[in-house]
Amino acid sequence: VGALTRLCDVLRVLREEQDQCLQELSRDGKGGLGLEMAVVPVTSAVSQSWAVFFSAGCAGLWDNMSCWPSSAPGQTVEVECPRFLRMLTRSRNGSLFRNCTQDGWSETFPRPDLACGVNVNDSSNEKRHAFLLKLKVMYTVGYSSSLVMLLVALSILCAFRRLHCTRNYIHMHLFMSFILRALSNFIKDAVLFSSEDVTYCDAHRVGCKLVMIFFQYCIMANYAWLLVEGIYLHTLLTVSFFSQRKCLQEFVALGWGSPAIFVMSWAITRHFLEDVGCWDINANASIWWVIRGPVILSILINFIFFINILRILMRKLRTQDTGNEINQYKRLAKSTLLLIPLFGVHYIVFAFSPEDAMEVQLFFELALGSFQGLVVAVLYCFLNGEVQLEVQKKWRQWHLQEFPLRLNSSLSNGTSDPTHASSSEQSRGTCRASII
Amino acid sequence: MMSAKDMAKVIIVMLAICFLTKTDGKPIEKRAVSEIQLMHNMSKHLATKARLDWLLKKLQDVHDFISLGDALTAKEGGALRSSKKEDNVLIDIYQKSLGEPDKADVDVLAKAKSQ
């Protein structure tokens, strides 16, 4: 695993080299052969350099890149490629030359980038940059639309007391985790890719790392709640009697608690073993497994639950023996499509894919996957029959309050008011998991 | 408890996964979570880009410096400035390759340097 050479590392090396060179040059000047000498700052547009001028020959020179010892006219001086360039190229050992002429130093030859094997025009870089930016735009659109829909859905589920039941509580937690995932993405983008001081390696403050921990936590919490949905539905279908209320506490612990444990242990190992940058680059695979492992495990478990639930449904539909076969498959397909976003089954597609499919995976999981929250909000809130009923009732109530005249007229007409009738009749037991 | 048959099934599935993904002992570049993967790729890319931009700037600086040195020696010794033109051409090329969005980076670098 090749660790990334960061710009701040390069700059540090360059600063060291400059200091060393200037020290050597001034020592040379002092212990010189009585030649007239002066250290003259040479100021160009953006940088400052120093040259030691002797009365004859070529003075020692720091040309912002390498250190040239003072030399007599007619000589060719060879220096190694500067250390900071060798950092970037790793292997190539080249040399730079200058001739010392009567009029002072000649040009450096060959050109430094060619001599030291630095590739300055990498066209694949531009393509990658365009792809990454496109992805960023797409998932920003996806997450923001998801965020709006989820907020509406969550407030609907919170507002109507009759919708409060274990299944919807779990949905609400899932919505919340989706909201956090979207929000943390925005926060991360704002903190990480804004104005970053790349010149100093220790520029990353605690705040940036805290944001990173929060980001990891939100993502893991989302996976955990997808798993909880899977566990809940699976137990509902396979276990005949279980206390839903008691289960909810355990689910909350699993959904919000377990990610905290993993993320904290990741943060601690990261702090002690790989405290590089803002913790945004995961070069050490074994540390990354602390997060990667549980995520892959939850995807795998959910996939197994998904298959098992489909199996149970298929058996049920067969034994019911209602209608024709096509109808059965239609219902099965419908429930499959409903379950995929709720369980996050699509993650299994690329969970074990090879590295070559990285771009496809990123597109599939980010550009399309960012809409998962929106799909879940639509399927499990807006299209839910109970929710629609409640919203309709509220809407009618509100309308009747707005226009009391109409209420009076409708009552006097003797028609039974549907809102009244149902509100007194319906009990809290309306919540049922309906996946068929 | 798991029966031996179930155990065998699990082992076969695990082996199949290992075989299909070829994860045996190779360093993994994949991050499993796409957001993290994107962040990783993006950060790495930006770091590389910042480095490259800086390097271009640096090489340009060295050229600048040499031509400045030439100018100095020309003033002092009255030598010909034959190579000056060529330098300018090179600098122009470098300036073109430094796109607009990179200006900010360069500014940051310039500031840090002058401190």
mmCIF file of N, CA, C and O in Angstrom, chain A residues 326-360:
data_model
loop_
_atom_site.group_PDB
_atom_site.id
_atom_site.type_symbol
_atom_site.label_atom_id
_atom_site.label_comp_id
_atom_site.label_asym_id
_atom_site.label_seq_id
_atom_site.Cartn_x
_atom_site.Cartn_y
_atom_site.Cartn_z
ATOM 1 N N ILE A 326 -50.312 -15.845 -12.297
ATOM 2 C CA ILE A 326 -49.756 -14.541 -12.655
ATOM 3 C C ILE A 326 -49.980 -13.532 -11.534
ATOM 4 O O ILE A 326 -49.101 -12.749 -11.175
ATOM 5 N N ASN A 327 -51.152 -13.614 -10.952
ATOM 6 C CA ASN A 327 -51.486 -12.723 -9.839
ATOM 7 C C ASN A 327 -50.528 -12.932 -8.677
ATOM 8 O O ASN A 327 -50.071 -11.982 -8.038
ATOM 9 N N GLN A 328 -50.239 -14.207 -8.425
ATOM 10 C CA GLN A 328 -49.296 -14.531 -7.348
ATOM 11 C C GLN A 328 -47.948 -13.872 -7.577
ATOM 12 O O GLN A 328 -47.385 -13.241 -6.692
ATOM 13 N N TYR A 329 -47.472 -14.038 -8.800
ATOM 14 C CA TYR A 329 -46.141 -13.494 -9.092
ATOM 15 C C TYR A 329 -46.138 -11.979 -9.040
ATOM 16 O O TYR A 329 -45.160 -11.361 -8.641
ATOM 17 N N LYS A 330 -47.252 -11.407 -9.440
ATOM 18 C CA LYS A 330 -47.366 -9.948 -9.368
ATOM 19 C C LYS A 330 -47.216 -9.478 -7.926
ATOM 20 O O LYS A 330 -46.484 -8.526 -7.628
ATOM 21 N N ARG A 331 -47.918 -10.172 -7.036
ATOM 22 C CA ARG A 331 -47.866 -9.766 -5.625
ATOM 23 C C ARG A 331 -46.478 -9.994 -5.048
ATOM 24 O O ARG A 331 -45.979 -9.194 -4.260
ATOM 25 N N LEU A 332 -45.870 -11.088 -5.479
ATOM 26 C CA LEU A 332 -44.521 -11.376 -5.005
ATOM 27 C C LEU A 332 -43.536 -10.298 -5.501
ATOM 28 O O LEU A 332 -42.692 -9.803 -4.737
ATOM 29 N N ALA A 333 -43.687 -9.932 -6.751
ATOM 30 C CA ALA A 333 -42.801 -8.919 -7.323
ATOM 31 C C ALA A 333 -42.989 -7.591 -6.614
ATOM 32 O O ALA A 333 -42.022 -6.879 -6.326
ATOM 33 N N LYS A 334 -44.241 -7.295 -6.306
ATOM 34 C CA LYS A 334 -44.529 -6.025 -5.639
ATOM 35 C C LYS A 334 -43.847 -5.973 -4.267
ATOM 36 O O LYS A 334 -43.200 -4.992 -3.908
ATOM 37 N N SER A 335 -44.003 -7.076 -3.519
ATOM 38 C CA SER A 335 -43.408 -7.068 -2.178
ATOM 39 C C SER A 335 -41.883 -7.072 -2.256
ATOM 40 O O SER A 335 -41.213 -6.467 -1.422
ATOM 41 N N THR A 336 -41.356 -7.713 -3.300
ATOM 42 C CA THR A 336 -39.898 -7.690 -3.473
ATOM 43 C C THR A 336 -39.409 -6.271 -3.701
ATOM 44 O O THR A 336 -38.462 -5.801 -3.061
ATOM 45 N N LEU A 337 -40.105 -5.581 -4.595
ATOM 46 C CA LEU A 337 -39.699 -4.209 -4.907
ATOM 47 C C LEU A 337 -39.855 -3.295 -3.697
ATOM 48 O O LEU A 337 -39.085 -2.352 -3.510
ATOM 49 N N LEU A 338 -40.864 -3.602 -2.878
ATOM 50 C CA LEU A 338 -41.056 -2.808 -1.662
ATOM 51 C C LEU A 338 -39.930 -3.043 -0.670
ATOM 52 O O LEU A 338 -39.491 -2.124 0.018
ATOM 53 N N LEU A 339 -39.479 -4.299 -0.612
ATOM 54 C CA LEU A 339 -38.503 -4.652 0.425
ATOM 55 C C LEU A 339 -37.078 -4.204 0.082
ATOM 56 O O LEU A 339 -36.282 -3.941 0.973
ATOM 57 N N ILE A 340 -36.774 -4.126 -1.205
ATOM 58 C CA ILE A 340 -35.391 -3.822 -1.602
ATOM 59 C C ILE A 340 -34.866 -2.510 -1.001
ATOM 60 O O ILE A 340 -33.823 -2.507 -0.353
ATOM 61 N N PRO A 341 -35.585 -1.396 -1.157
ATOM 62 C CA PRO A 341 -35.054 -0.166 -0.546
ATOM 63 C C PRO A 341 -35.081 -0.193 0.976
ATOM 64 O O PRO A 341 -34.217 0.392 1.623
ATOM 65 N N LEU A 342 -36.074 -0.897 1.549
ATOM 66 C CA LEU A 342 -36.178 -0.915 3.009
ATOM 67 C C LEU A 342 -35.031 -1.686 3.642
ATOM 68 O O LEU A 342 -34.525 -1.321 4.705
ATOM 69 N N PHE A 343 -34.603 -2.741 2.982
ATOM 70 C CA PHE A 343 -33.527 -3.574 3.521
ATOM 71 C C PHE A 343 -32.160 -3.155 2.992
ATOM 72 O O PHE A 343 -31.134 -3.606 3.477
ATOM 73 N N GLY A 344 -32.157 -2.292 1.980
ATOM 74 C CA GLY A 344 -30.878 -1.942 1.372
ATOM 75 C C GLY A 344 -30.260 -3.124 0.650
ATOM 76 O O GLY A 344 -29.046 -3.334 0.684
ATOM 77 N N VAL A 345 -31.116 -3.915 -0.001
ATOM 78 C CA VAL A 345 -30.633 -5.139 -0.653
ATOM 79 C C VAL A 345 -29.692 -4.812 -1.815
ATOM 80 O O VAL A 345 -28.792 -5.578 -2.139
ATOM 81 N N HIS A 346 -29.885 -3.622 -2.396
ATOM 82 C CA HIS A 346 -29.048 -3.279 -3.557
ATOM 83 C C HIS A 346 -27.567 -3.183 -3.194
ATOM 84 O O HIS A 346 -26.715 -3.257 -4.061
ATOM 85 N N TYR A 347 -27.268 -3.027 -1.908
ATOM 86 C CA TYR A 347 -25.853 -2.934 -1.519
ATOM 87 C C TYR A 347 -25.099 -4.233 -1.784
ATOM 88 O O TYR A 347 -23.896 -4.243 -1.946
ATOM 89 N N ILE A 348 -25.859 -5.350 -1.804
ATOM 90 C CA ILE A 348 -25.197 -6.650 -1.972
ATOM 91 C C ILE A 348 -24.558 -6.757 -3.357
ATOM 92 O O ILE A 348 -23.578 -7.475 -3.542
ATOM 93 N N VAL A 349 -25.107 -5.999 -4.318
ATOM 94 C CA VAL A 349 -24.631 -6.119 -5.705
ATOM 95 C C VAL A 349 -23.131 -5.856 -5.785
ATOM 96 O O VAL A 349 -22.385 -6.580 -6.438
ATOM 97 N N PHE A 350 -22.704 -4.804 -5.085
ATOM 98 C CA PHE A 350 -21.295 -4.425 -5.205
ATOM 99 C C PHE A 350 -20.488 -4.710 -3.939
ATOM 100 O O PHE A 350 -19.336 -4.321 -3.857
ATOM 101 N N ALA A 351 -21.127 -5.375 -2.962
ATOM 102 C CA ALA A 351 -20.422 -5.587 -1.698
ATOM 103 C C ALA A 351 -19.161 -6.423 -1.906
ATOM 104 O O ALA A 351 -18.153 -6.225 -1.238
ATOM 105 N N PHE A 352 -19.221 -7.347 -2.862
ATOM 106 C CA PHE A 352 -18.063 -8.220 -3.069
ATOM 107 C C PHE A 352 -17.513 -8.087 -4.486
ATOM 108 O O PHE A 352 -16.830 -8.964 -4.982
ATOM 109 N N SER A 353 -17.831 -6.983 -5.136
ATOM 110 C CA SER A 353 -17.375 -6.815 -6.525
ATOM 111 C C SER A 353 -15.882 -6.516 -6.547
ATOM 112 O O SER A 353 -15.330 -5.987 -5.578
ATOM 113 N N PRO A 354 -15.227 -6.852 -7.652
ATOM 114 C CA PRO A 354 -13.797 -6.555 -7.732
ATOM 115 C C PRO A 354 -13.556 -5.052 -7.864
ATOM 116 O O PRO A 354 -14.488 -4.280 -8.111
ATOM 117 N N GLU A 355 -12.280 -4.700 -7.723
ATOM 118 C CA GLU A 355 -11.930 -3.288 -7.705
ATOM 119 C C GLU A 355 -12.151 -2.585 -9.042
ATOM 120 O O GLU A 355 -12.371 -1.383 -9.090
ATOM 121 N N ASP A 356 -12.103 -3.380 -10.117
ATOM 122 C CA ASP A 356 -12.214 -2.771 -11.449
ATOM 123 C C ASP A 356 -13.566 -2.101 -11.644
ATOM 124 O O ASP A 356 -13.704 -1.180 -12.449
ATOM 125 N N ALA A 357 -14.565 -2.577 -10.898
ATOM 126 C CA ALA A 357 -15.918 -2.051 -11.086
ATOM 127 C C ALA A 357 -16.182 -0.838 -10.203
ATOM 128 O O ALA A 357 -17.322 -0.474 -9.963
ATOM 129 N N MET A 358 -15.104 -0.214 -9.732
ATOM 130 C CA MET A 358 -15.244 0.872 -8.760
ATOM 131 C C MET A 358 -16.109 2.016 -9.270
ATOM 132 O O MET A 358 -16.995 2.502 -8.570
ATOM 133 N N GLU A 359 -15.876 2.425 -10.516
ATOM 134 C CA GLU A 359 -16.609 3.584 -11.046
ATOM 135 C C GLU A 359 -18.095 3.264 -11.175
ATOM 136 O O GLU A 359 -18.942 4.099 -10.849
ATOM 137 N N VAL A 360 -18.380 2.051 -11.641
ATOM 138 C CA VAL A 360 -19.783 1.644 -11.776
ATOM 139 C C VAL A 360 -20.433 1.611 -10.398
ATOM 140 O O VAL A 360 -21.556 2.087 -10.207
#
